[in-house]
Coordinates of C-alpha atoms in Angstrom, one line a residue:
Chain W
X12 CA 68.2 40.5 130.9
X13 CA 66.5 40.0 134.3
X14 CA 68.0 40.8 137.7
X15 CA 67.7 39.1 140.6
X16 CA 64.3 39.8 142.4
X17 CA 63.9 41.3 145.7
X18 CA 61.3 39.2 147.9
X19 CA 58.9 39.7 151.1
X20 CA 56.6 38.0 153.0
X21 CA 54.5 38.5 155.5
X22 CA 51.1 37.9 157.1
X23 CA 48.4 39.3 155.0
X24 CA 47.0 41.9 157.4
X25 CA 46.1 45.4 157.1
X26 CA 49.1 46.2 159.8
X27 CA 51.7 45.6 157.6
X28 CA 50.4 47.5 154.6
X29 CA 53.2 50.1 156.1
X30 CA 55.9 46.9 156.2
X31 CA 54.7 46.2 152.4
X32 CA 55.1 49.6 150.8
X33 CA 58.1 50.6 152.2
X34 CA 59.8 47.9 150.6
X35 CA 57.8 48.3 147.4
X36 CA 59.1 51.9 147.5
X37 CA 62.9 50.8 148.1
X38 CA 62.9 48.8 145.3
X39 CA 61.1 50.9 143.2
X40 CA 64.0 53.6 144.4
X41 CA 66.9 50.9 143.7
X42 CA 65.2 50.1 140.3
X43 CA 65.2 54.1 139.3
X44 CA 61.5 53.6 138.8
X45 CA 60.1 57.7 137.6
X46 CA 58.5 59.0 140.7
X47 CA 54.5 59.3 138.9
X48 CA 55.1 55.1 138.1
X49 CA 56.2 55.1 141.4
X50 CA 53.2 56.2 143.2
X51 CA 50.8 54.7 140.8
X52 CA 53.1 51.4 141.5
X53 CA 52.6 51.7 145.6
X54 CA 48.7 52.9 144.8
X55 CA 48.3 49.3 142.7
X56 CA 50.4 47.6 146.0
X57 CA 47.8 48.8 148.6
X58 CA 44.5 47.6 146.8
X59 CA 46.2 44.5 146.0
X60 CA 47.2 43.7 149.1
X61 CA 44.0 44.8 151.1
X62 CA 41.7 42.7 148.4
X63 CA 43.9 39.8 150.0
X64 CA 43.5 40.7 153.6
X65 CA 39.6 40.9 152.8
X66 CA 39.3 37.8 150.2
X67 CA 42.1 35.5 149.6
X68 CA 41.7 34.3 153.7
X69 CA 38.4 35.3 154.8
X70 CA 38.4 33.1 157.7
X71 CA 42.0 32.6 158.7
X72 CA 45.2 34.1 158.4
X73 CA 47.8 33.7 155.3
X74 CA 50.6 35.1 153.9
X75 CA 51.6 37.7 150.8
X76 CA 54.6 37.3 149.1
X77 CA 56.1 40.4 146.7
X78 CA 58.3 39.9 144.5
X79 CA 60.1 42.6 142.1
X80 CA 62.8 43.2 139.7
X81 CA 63.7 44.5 136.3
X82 CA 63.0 42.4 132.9
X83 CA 64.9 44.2 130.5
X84 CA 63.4 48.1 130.8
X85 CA 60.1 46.5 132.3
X86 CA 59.2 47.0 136.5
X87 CA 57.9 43.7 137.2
X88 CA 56.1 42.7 140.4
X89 CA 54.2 39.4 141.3
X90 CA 52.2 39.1 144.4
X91 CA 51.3 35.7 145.5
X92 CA 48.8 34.5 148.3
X93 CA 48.0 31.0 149.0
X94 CA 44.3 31.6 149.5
X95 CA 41.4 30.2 147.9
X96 CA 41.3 31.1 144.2
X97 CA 40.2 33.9 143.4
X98 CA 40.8 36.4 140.0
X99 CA 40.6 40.1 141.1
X100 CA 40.9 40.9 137.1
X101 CA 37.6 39.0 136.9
X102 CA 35.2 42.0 138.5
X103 CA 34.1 45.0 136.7
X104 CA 34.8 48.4 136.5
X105 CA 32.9 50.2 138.6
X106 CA 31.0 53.1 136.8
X107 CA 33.0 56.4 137.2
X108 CA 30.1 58.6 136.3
X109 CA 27.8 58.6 138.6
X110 CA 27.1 61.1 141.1
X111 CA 28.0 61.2 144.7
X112 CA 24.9 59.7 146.6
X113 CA 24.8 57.2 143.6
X114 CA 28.7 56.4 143.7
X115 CA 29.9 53.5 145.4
X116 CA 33.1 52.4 146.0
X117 CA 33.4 48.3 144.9
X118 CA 35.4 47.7 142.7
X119 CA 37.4 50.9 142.4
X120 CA 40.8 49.0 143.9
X121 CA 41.3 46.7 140.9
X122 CA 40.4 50.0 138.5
X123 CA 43.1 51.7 139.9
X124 CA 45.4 48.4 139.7
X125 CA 44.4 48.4 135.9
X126 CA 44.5 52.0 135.9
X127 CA 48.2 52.6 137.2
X128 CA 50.0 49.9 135.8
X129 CA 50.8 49.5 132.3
X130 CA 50.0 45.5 131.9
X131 CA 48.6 43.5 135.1
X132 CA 47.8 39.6 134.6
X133 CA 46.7 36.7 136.6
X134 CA 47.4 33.0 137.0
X135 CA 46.8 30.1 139.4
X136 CA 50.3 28.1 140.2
X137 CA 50.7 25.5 142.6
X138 CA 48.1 26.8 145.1
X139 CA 48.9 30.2 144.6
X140 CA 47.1 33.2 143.3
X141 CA 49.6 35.3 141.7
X142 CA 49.0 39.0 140.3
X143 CA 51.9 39.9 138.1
X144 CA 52.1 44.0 137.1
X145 CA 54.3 45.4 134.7
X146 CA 55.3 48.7 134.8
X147 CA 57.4 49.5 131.4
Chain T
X23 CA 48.1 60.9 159.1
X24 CA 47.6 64.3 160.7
X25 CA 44.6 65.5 161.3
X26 CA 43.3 69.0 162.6
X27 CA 40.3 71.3 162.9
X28 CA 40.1 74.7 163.1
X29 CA 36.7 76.3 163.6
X30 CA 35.8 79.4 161.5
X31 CA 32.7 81.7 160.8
X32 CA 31.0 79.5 158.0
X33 CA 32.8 76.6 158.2
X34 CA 35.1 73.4 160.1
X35 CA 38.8 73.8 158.1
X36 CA 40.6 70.6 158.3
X37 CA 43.7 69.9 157.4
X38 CA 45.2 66.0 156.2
X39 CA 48.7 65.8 156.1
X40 CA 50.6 62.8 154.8
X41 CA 48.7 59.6 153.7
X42 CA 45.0 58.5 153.5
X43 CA 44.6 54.8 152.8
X44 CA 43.1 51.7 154.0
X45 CA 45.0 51.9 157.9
X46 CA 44.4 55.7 158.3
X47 CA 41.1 56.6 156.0
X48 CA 39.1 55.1 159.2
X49 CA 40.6 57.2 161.4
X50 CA 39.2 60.4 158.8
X51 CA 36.0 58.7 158.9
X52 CA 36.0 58.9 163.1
X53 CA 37.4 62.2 162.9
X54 CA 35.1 63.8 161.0
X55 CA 31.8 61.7 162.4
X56 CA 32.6 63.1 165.6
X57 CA 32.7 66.9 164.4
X58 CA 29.6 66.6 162.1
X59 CA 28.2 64.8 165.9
X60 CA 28.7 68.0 167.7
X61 CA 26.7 70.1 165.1
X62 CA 28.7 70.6 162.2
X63 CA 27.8 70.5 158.9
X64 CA 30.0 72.9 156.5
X65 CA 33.5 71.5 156.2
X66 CA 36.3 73.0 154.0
X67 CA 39.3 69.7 154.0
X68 CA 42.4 70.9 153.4
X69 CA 44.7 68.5 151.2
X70 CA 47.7 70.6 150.7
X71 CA 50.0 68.2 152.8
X72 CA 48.2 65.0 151.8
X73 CA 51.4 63.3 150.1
X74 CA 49.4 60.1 149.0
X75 CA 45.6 58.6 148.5
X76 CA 44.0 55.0 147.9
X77 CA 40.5 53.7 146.9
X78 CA 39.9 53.2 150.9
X79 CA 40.9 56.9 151.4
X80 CA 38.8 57.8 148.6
X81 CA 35.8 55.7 150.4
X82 CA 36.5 57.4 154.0
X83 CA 35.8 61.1 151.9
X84 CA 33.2 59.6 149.8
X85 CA 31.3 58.1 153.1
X86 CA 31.4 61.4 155.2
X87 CA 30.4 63.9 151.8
X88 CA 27.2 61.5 152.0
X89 CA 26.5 61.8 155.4
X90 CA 26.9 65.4 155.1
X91 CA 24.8 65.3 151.8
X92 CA 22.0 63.7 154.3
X93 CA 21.7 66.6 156.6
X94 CA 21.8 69.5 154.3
X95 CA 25.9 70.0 155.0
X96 CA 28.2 70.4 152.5
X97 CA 32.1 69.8 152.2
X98 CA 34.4 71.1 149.4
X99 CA 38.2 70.0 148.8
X100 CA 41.2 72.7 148.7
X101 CA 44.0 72.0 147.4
X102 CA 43.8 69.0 145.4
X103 CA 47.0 68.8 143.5
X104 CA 49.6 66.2 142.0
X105 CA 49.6 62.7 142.0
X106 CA 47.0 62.8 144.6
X107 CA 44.6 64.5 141.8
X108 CA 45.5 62.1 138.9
X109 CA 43.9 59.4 141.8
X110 CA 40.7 61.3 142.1
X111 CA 40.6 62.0 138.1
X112 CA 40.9 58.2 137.5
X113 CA 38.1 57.7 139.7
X114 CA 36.0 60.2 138.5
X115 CA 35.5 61.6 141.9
X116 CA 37.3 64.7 140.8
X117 CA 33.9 65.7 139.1
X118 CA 31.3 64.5 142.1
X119 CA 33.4 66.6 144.4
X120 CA 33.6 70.4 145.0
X121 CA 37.2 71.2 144.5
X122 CA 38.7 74.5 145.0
X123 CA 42.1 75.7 144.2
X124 CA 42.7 77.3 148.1
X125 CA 40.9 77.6 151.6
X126 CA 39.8 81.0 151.1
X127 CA 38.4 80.0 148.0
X128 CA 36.7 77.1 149.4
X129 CA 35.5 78.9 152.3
X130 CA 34.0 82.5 149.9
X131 CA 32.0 79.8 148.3
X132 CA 30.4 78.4 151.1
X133 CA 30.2 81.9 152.7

């Protein structure tokens, strides 16, 4: 059974990244998510939401929408943007093993959005880009 | 984010407290441009208060171990611990770094 989900919205830049997690953290708290999802959940939020600031609007300003609640025992969150289309799953992992003057950092945000989330999926609907990640 | 420097013998200490990610990891970045400006170029960062990490975070230490790299300086991590590690596991900087379980550790090793 699904619960109602708990909804914000904002303008997608950097200065509310501290509006966004706190209410990713609050519901995560209200949902009884375990406190290691928790901070892998608000880890996934951050690069999410900065890959919008940077991408989905590049030369205007939008909004983010996040959404959460609780499908049966799964965390669900979508986040929607109604910039131009873009697929974050779509770029590569970056390569882990290299060393430190050969390291760079592209890519790394959607790793740990793969990384810290136990199923994360993407869809174009009605103008939106929507990033859906399940936490079980 | 807190931020603080303490100058010993060998070596800048300074100490993160509370979160590094993509509003406060450029902060880090100025912080620590500005010390390895005025000469220095062995750093021991303490994470034992840092409560949370992002990629950007992980970019701001990745960016200033390379400058460092450049001149002949060196930094190592104390204190790396918790969820905080699992984030620097994933990414596989917790083997590019040098890591050290506490300060004085960190700071016999670049003695």
């Amino acid at each position: 059974m699904s619960t109602k989900s708990d909804t914000i919205q904002c303008v997608a830049t950097l200065e509310n990244l501290a509006l966004v997690t706190d209410f990713i953290e609050d519901c995560a708290d209200r949902f009884d998510l375990e406190s290691q999802k928790k901070f892998g959940l608000l880890v996934a939020v951050e690069e999410a939401f900065v890959n919008i600031c940077s991408y989905a609007y590049p030369d205007s300003e939008g909004k983010a929408e996040f959404s959460c609640w609780i499908d049966g025992t799964d965390f669900v969150l979508e986040i929607a943007d109604y910039g131009k289309p873009f697929d974050v799953l779509s770029l590569p992992d970056p390569d882990t093993t290299l060393d430190i003057m050969e390291r760079e950092i592209g890519g790394l945000g959607v790793y740990f959005i793969r990384r810290l989330t136990d199923n994360v999926s993407y869809r174009r609907e009605n103008g939106q880009n929507i990033l859906r990640l399940v936490l079980q | 984010m807190d931020f603080q420097a303490i100058k010993e013998a060998n070596a800048t200490i300074v100490t993160v407290t509370g979160r590094l990610d993509a509003v406060t990891a450029p902060e880090y970045e100025k912080a620590v441009n500005e010390l390895i400006s005025g000469g220095e170029i062995a750093f021991v960062i303490d994470f034992n208060g840092l409560d949370y990490i992002s990629s950007a975070g992980l970019r701001g230490l990745l960016v200033t171990a390379k400058q460092l790299k450049g001149k002949d300086g060196q930094v190592r991590f104390a204190n790396v611990k918790g969820t905080v590690k699992e984030v620097f596991d994933i990414s596989g900087f917790g083997s590019i770094f040098q890591m050290d379980d506490s300060v004085a550790a960190a700071l016999a090793k670049i003695a």
